[in-house]
CSV table of C-alpha atoms in Angstrom, one decimal:
chain,number,residue,atom,x,y,z
A,1194,MET,CA,-0.9,-81.0,-0.7
A,1195,ALA,CA,-2.3,-84.0,0.3
A,1196,LEU,CA,-4.2,-84.2,3.0
A,1197,ASN,CA,-4.9,-87.7,5.2
A,1198,TRP,CA,-8.5,-87.8,5.4
A,1199,PRO,CA,-9.9,-90.1,8.1
A,1200,GLN,CA,-11.3,-93.8,6.2
A,1201,PRO,CA,-15.0,-94.3,7.5
A,1202,GLY,CA,-15.0,-97.3,10.4
A,1203,ASP,CA,-11.8,-95.1,11.2
A,1204,ALA,CA,-12.0,-94.3,15.4
A,1205,VAL,CA,-12.0,-90.7,15.3
A,1206,ASP,CA,-8.2,-88.7,15.9
A,1207,LEU,CA,-8.8,-85.4,17.5
A,1208,GLY,CA,-5.3,-85.2,16.6
A,1209,ARG,CA,-6.1,-86.0,12.5
A,1210,VAL,CA,-9.0,-83.4,12.4
A,1211,ASP,CA,-7.4,-81.1,13.8
A,1212,GLU,CA,-4.3,-81.9,11.0
A,1213,VAL,CA,-7.2,-82.0,8.3
A,1214,LEU,CA,-8.8,-78.8,9.2
A,1215,ASP,CA,-5.8,-76.4,9.3
A,1216,GLY,CA,-4.4,-78.2,6.2
A,1217,LEU,CA,-8.2,-77.3,4.6
A,1218,ALA,CA,-7.7,-73.9,6.0
A,1219,ASN,CA,-3.2,-73.3,4.6
A,1220,TRP,CA,-5.2,-74.6,1.6
A,1221,CYS,CA,-7.8,-71.7,1.1
A,1222,GLU,CA,-5.7,-68.7,1.8
A,1223,ALA,CA,-3.0,-70.3,0.2
A,1224,THR,CA,-4.3,-71.8,-3.1
A,1225,ALA,CA,-5.4,-69.7,-6.7
A,1226,LEU,CA,-7.9,-73.1,-7.9
A,1227,LEU,CA,-10.4,-70.3,-6.2
A,1228,PRO,CA,-12.4,-68.4,-9.1
A,1229,ASP,CA,-13.1,-65.5,-6.7
A,1230,GLN,CA,-12.6,-64.3,-2.9
A,1231,GLU,CA,-16.8,-64.7,-1.8
A,1232,THR,CA,-15.6,-69.1,-2.9
A,1233,ARG,CA,-12.5,-68.4,-0.8
A,1234,GLN,CA,-14.5,-66.6,1.8
A,1235,ARG,CA,-17.6,-69.8,2.1
A,1236,LEU,CA,-14.7,-72.2,2.5
A,1237,GLN,CA,-13.4,-70.3,5.1
A,1238,ARG,CA,-16.4,-70.4,7.0
A,1239,GLN,CA,-17.2,-73.3,6.3
A,1240,VAL,CA,-13.9,-74.9,7.5
A,1241,THR,CA,-14.9,-72.4,11.0
A,1242,ALA,CA,-18.0,-74.5,11.3
A,1243,VAL,CA,-16.7,-77.6,11.1
A,1244,ARG,CA,-14.1,-76.4,14.0
A,1245,GLU,CA,-16.6,-75.5,15.7
A,1246,LYS,CA,-18.7,-79.3,15.6
A,1247,ARG,CA,-15.0,-80.7,15.9
A,1248,GLU,CA,-15.3,-79.1,19.7
A,1249,GLN,CA,-18.2,-80.2,20.7
A,1250,LEU,CA,-16.9,-83.1,20.8
A,1251,LEU,CA,-15.0,-82.2,24.1
A,1252,SER,CA,-17.9,-81.8,25.4
A,1253,PRO,CA,-20.6,-83.9,27.9
A,1254,LEU,CA,-23.5,-84.8,25.5
A,1255,LEU,CA,-26.6,-82.8,27.0
A,1256,ILE,CA,-30.1,-84.9,28.2
A,1257,ALA,CA,-32.6,-83.0,28.9
A,1258,ILE,CA,-36.0,-84.6,30.8
A,1259,ILE,CA,-39.1,-83.0,30.1
A,1260,GLY,CA,-42.5,-83.0,30.6
A,1261,GLY,CA,-45.7,-82.6,32.5
A,1262,THR,CA,-46.8,-82.2,35.9
A,1263,GLY,CA,-47.0,-86.2,37.0
A,1264,VAL,CA,-45.5,-87.9,34.4
A,1265,GLY,CA,-42.3,-89.4,36.6
A,1266,LYS,CA,-39.4,-87.2,34.8
A,1267,SER,CA,-37.1,-87.6,38.2
A,1268,SER,CA,-38.2,-91.5,37.7
A,1269,LEU,CA,-37.1,-92.0,35.1
A,1270,LEU,CA,-33.8,-90.1,35.4
A,1271,ASN,CA,-33.5,-92.3,38.0
A,1272,ALA,CA,-33.5,-95.5,36.1
A,1273,LEU,CA,-31.4,-93.8,33.5
A,1274,ALA,CA,-28.6,-93.5,35.5
A,1275,GLY,CA,-29.4,-97.4,37.0
A,1276,GLY,CA,-30.4,-96.0,40.7
A,1277,PRO,CA,-31.8,-93.3,42.6
A,1278,ILE,CA,-29.8,-89.4,42.0
A,1279,ALA,CA,-33.3,-87.5,42.5
A,1280,ALA,CA,-35.7,-87.0,44.5
A,1281,ALA,CA,-38.4,-88.5,43.0
A,1282,SER,CA,-42.3,-88.0,45.1
A,1283,ALA,CA,-45.8,-88.3,45.3
A,1284,ARG,CA,-46.4,-84.5,45.9
A,1285,ARG,CA,-46.6,-82.5,42.2
A,1286,PRO,CA,-44.7,-80.7,41.5
A,1287,THR,CA,-41.8,-82.4,42.8
A,1288,THR,CA,-39.5,-80.9,40.2
A,1289,GLN,CA,-39.8,-76.7,40.6
A,1290,GLN,CA,-36.4,-75.9,39.3
A,1291,VAL,CA,-34.1,-77.1,36.7
A,1292,THR,CA,-31.7,-79.5,38.4
A,1293,VAL,CA,-28.8,-80.3,36.5
A,1294,TYR,CA,-26.9,-84.3,37.9
A,1295,LEU,CA,-23.2,-84.7,36.6
A,1296,HIS,CA,-19.8,-87.3,37.3
A,1297,GLU,CA,-18.4,-85.6,40.7
A,1298,ASP,CA,-14.6,-85.9,37.9
A,1299,ASN,CA,-16.7,-84.0,35.5
A,1300,LEU,CA,-14.7,-80.8,34.9
A,1301,LEU,CA,-18.3,-78.8,33.8
A,1302,ALA,CA,-19.0,-75.8,35.6
A,1303,LEU,CA,-22.4,-74.8,35.7
A,1304,GLU,CA,-23.1,-71.6,37.5
A,1305,PRO,CA,-26.6,-71.7,40.0
A,1306,GLY,CA,-29.0,-69.5,38.2
A,1307,GLU,CA,-32.3,-68.5,36.3
A,1308,TRP,CA,-32.1,-71.9,34.5
A,1309,ALA,CA,-29.5,-74.1,36.7
A,1310,ALA,CA,-30.7,-73.5,39.7
A,1311,ALA,CA,-28.8,-76.7,41.2
A,1312,GLN,CA,-26.1,-79.4,41.0
A,1313,VAL,CA,-26.3,-82.7,42.5
A,1314,ARG,CA,-22.3,-84.7,41.8
A,1315,HIS,CA,-22.9,-88.4,41.8
A,1316,GLN,CA,-20.8,-91.2,40.8
A,1317,ARG,CA,-21.9,-93.5,38.1
A,1318,ALA,CA,-19.4,-94.1,36.3
A,1319,GLU,CA,-21.9,-95.3,32.8
A,1320,LEU,CA,-22.4,-91.6,33.2
A,1321,LEU,CA,-19.3,-89.8,33.1
A,1322,ASP,CA,-19.5,-87.8,29.9
A,1323,ARG,CA,-23.3,-87.8,30.1
A,1324,ILE,CA,-25.4,-84.9,31.4
A,1325,LEU,CA,-28.5,-85.1,33.3
A,1326,ILE,CA,-30.5,-82.2,33.2
A,1327,ASP,CA,-34.4,-82.6,35.2
A,1328,THR,CA,-36.6,-80.0,33.8
A,1329,PRO,CA,-39.4,-77.9,35.5
A,1330,ASP,CA,-43.4,-79.6,34.7
A,1331,TYR,CA,-44.0,-77.3,31.4
A,1332,ASP,CA,-47.6,-77.6,32.1
A,1333,SER,CA,-47.5,-75.4,35.6
A,1334,VAL,CA,-49.3,-72.3,36.0
A,1335,ASP,CA,-46.3,-70.8,37.0
A,1336,LEU,CA,-45.0,-69.7,33.3
A,1337,SER,CA,-41.2,-69.6,35.2
A,1338,HIS,CA,-41.1,-72.7,34.9
A,1339,ARG,CA,-41.6,-73.4,31.4
A,1340,ARG,CA,-38.9,-70.4,30.5
A,1341,ARG,CA,-36.3,-72.4,32.2
A,1342,MET,CA,-37.4,-75.3,30.7
A,1343,GLN,CA,-37.2,-74.0,27.3
A,1344,THR,CA,-33.5,-72.3,28.0
A,1345,VAL,CA,-32.6,-76.1,28.7
A,1346,LEU,CA,-33.9,-76.7,25.1
A,1347,ALA,CA,-32.0,-74.6,23.3
A,1348,LEU,CA,-28.8,-75.9,24.9
A,1349,ALA,CA,-29.7,-80.7,25.1
A,1350,ASP,CA,-28.2,-83.0,22.8
A,1351,VAL,CA,-30.7,-84.9,23.4
A,1352,VAL,CA,-34.4,-84.1,24.8
A,1353,ILE,CA,-37.0,-87.3,25.9
A,1354,PHE,CA,-39.9,-85.7,26.3
A,1355,VAL,CA,-41.9,-88.4,28.9
A,1356,THR,CA,-45.7,-88.4,29.0
A,1357,THR,CA,-48.0,-90.6,30.6
A,1358,ARG,CA,-51.9,-92.3,29.0
A,1359,GLU,CA,-52.6,-89.7,30.8
A,1360,LYS,CA,-51.1,-86.2,30.0
A,1361,TYR,CA,-50.2,-87.2,26.2
A,1362,ALA,CA,-52.9,-85.2,24.8
A,1363,ASP,CA,-51.9,-82.1,25.7
A,1364,LEU,CA,-49.1,-82.7,22.9
A,1365,ALA,CA,-52.3,-81.1,20.9
A,1366,GLY,CA,-51.1,-77.6,23.0
A,1367,ALA,CA,-47.7,-77.8,22.5
A,1368,GLU,CA,-47.2,-76.2,18.9
A,1369,TRP,CA,-44.1,-74.5,21.0
A,1370,LEU,CA,-42.2,-77.7,20.7
A,1371,ARG,CA,-41.9,-76.9,16.9
A,1372,GLN,CA,-38.6,-74.6,17.3
A,1373,TYR,CA,-36.4,-77.5,18.9
A,1374,ARG,CA,-37.0,-79.9,16.5
A,1375,GLU,CA,-34.1,-79.1,14.5
A,1376,GLY,CA,-30.4,-79.7,15.9
A,1377,ARG,CA,-31.2,-82.3,18.9
A,1378,LEU,CA,-32.2,-85.8,18.7
A,1379,PHE,CA,-35.2,-86.5,20.1
A,1380,LEU,CA,-37.0,-89.3,22.4
A,1381,PHE,CA,-40.3,-89.5,23.7
A,1382,VAL,CA,-41.4,-92.0,26.3
A,1383,LEU,CA,-45.0,-93.2,26.9
A,1384,ASN,CA,-44.2,-93.7,30.7
A,1385,ARG,CA,-45.8,-95.3,33.5
A,1386,ALA,CA,-46.4,-98.7,31.4
A,1387,ASP,CA,-47.4,-100.6,34.0
A,1388,GLU,CA,-50.9,-99.0,35.0
A,1389,GLY,CA,-51.8,-100.5,31.6
A,1390,VAL,CA,-51.8,-98.5,28.0
A,1391,PRO,CA,-55.5,-99.2,26.5
A,1392,PRO,CA,-54.4,-99.8,22.3
A,1393,GLU,CA,-55.1,-96.2,21.4
A,1394,VAL,CA,-53.3,-94.6,22.6
A,1395,VAL,CA,-49.7,-94.9,21.1
A,1396,PRO,CA,-51.4,-94.8,17.9
A,1397,ASP,CA,-52.8,-91.4,18.8
A,1398,LEU,CA,-49.7,-90.3,20.6
A,1399,ARG,CA,-47.9,-91.0,17.0
A,1400,ARG,CA,-50.7,-88.7,15.7
A,1401,HIS,CA,-50.1,-85.5,17.7
A,1402,LEU,CA,-46.3,-86.0,17.2
A,1403,ALA,CA,-46.6,-86.5,13.3
A,1404,GLU,CA,-48.8,-83.1,13.7
A,1405,LEU,CA,-46.5,-81.2,15.7
A,1406,GLY,CA,-43.6,-82.5,12.5
A,1407,PHE,CA,-42.3,-85.4,14.3
A,1408,ALA,CA,-43.6,-87.9,11.5
A,1409,GLY,CA,-42.0,-91.2,12.2
A,1410,ALA,CA,-40.9,-90.9,16.2
A,1411,GLU,CA,-42.0,-94.5,17.6
A,1412,PRO,CA,-43.0,-94.0,21.2
A,1413,LEU,CA,-41.0,-95.6,23.9
A,1414,VAL,CA,-43.4,-97.3,26.1
A,1415,LEU,CA,-42.4,-98.2,29.3
A,1416,SER,CA,-42.0,-97.8,32.9
A,1417,ALA,CA,-39.4,-96.0,35.0
A,1418,THR,CA,-40.2,-97.7,38.3
A,1419,ALA,CA,-40.4,-100.9,37.8
A,1420,ALA,CA,-37.2,-100.6,35.7
A,1421,LEU,CA,-35.9,-98.9,38.8
A,1422,ALA,CA,-36.9,-101.9,41.0
A,1423,ALA,CA,-35.8,-104.3,38.4
């Protein structure tokens, strides 16, 4: 059986992907070339795993924003959105619950519950296929905040960890981050750069990240409030 394989650089045609997967599944079932049933079952499991990944292509990208008290998570979320969609306040903590921000045309329905306590619909066209999730402060004295944040972490495709020159040293006690390294992209933001960043901060932050298993991660030094004002 000849399979029409997509070539590198081709646009993703999910119909073709389905055809290839169906062909592989049928071949695994019918071919006499496989040496034993165990090999056949292993290949069938791999095809099933690829099907599950293919389904994820239809899902919006889940972007979780996490960090400690007062690091500017909500301000960064607004900067990512290109304008205010989240409440940011000098009163801390502003984020006391998980809040999901999604486009009004997004068909995904997340029922408010233990982790998704609130939904905000917006009209930002550039975020149609992205869902931003603002999480409670992980360093809160309320332990339920961290529990909700970690539930979101397990679901996220992208995690943006926000810290500041005053808070980054808290990473020394963030061993819980290790269990989430696999299966998602991590970005580390040193926020509030407009207030000044001493020269030793970024190298020290890199060291903390390497100790947590994120060797090579390069912190993004920025100011969310300045980006919003620009």
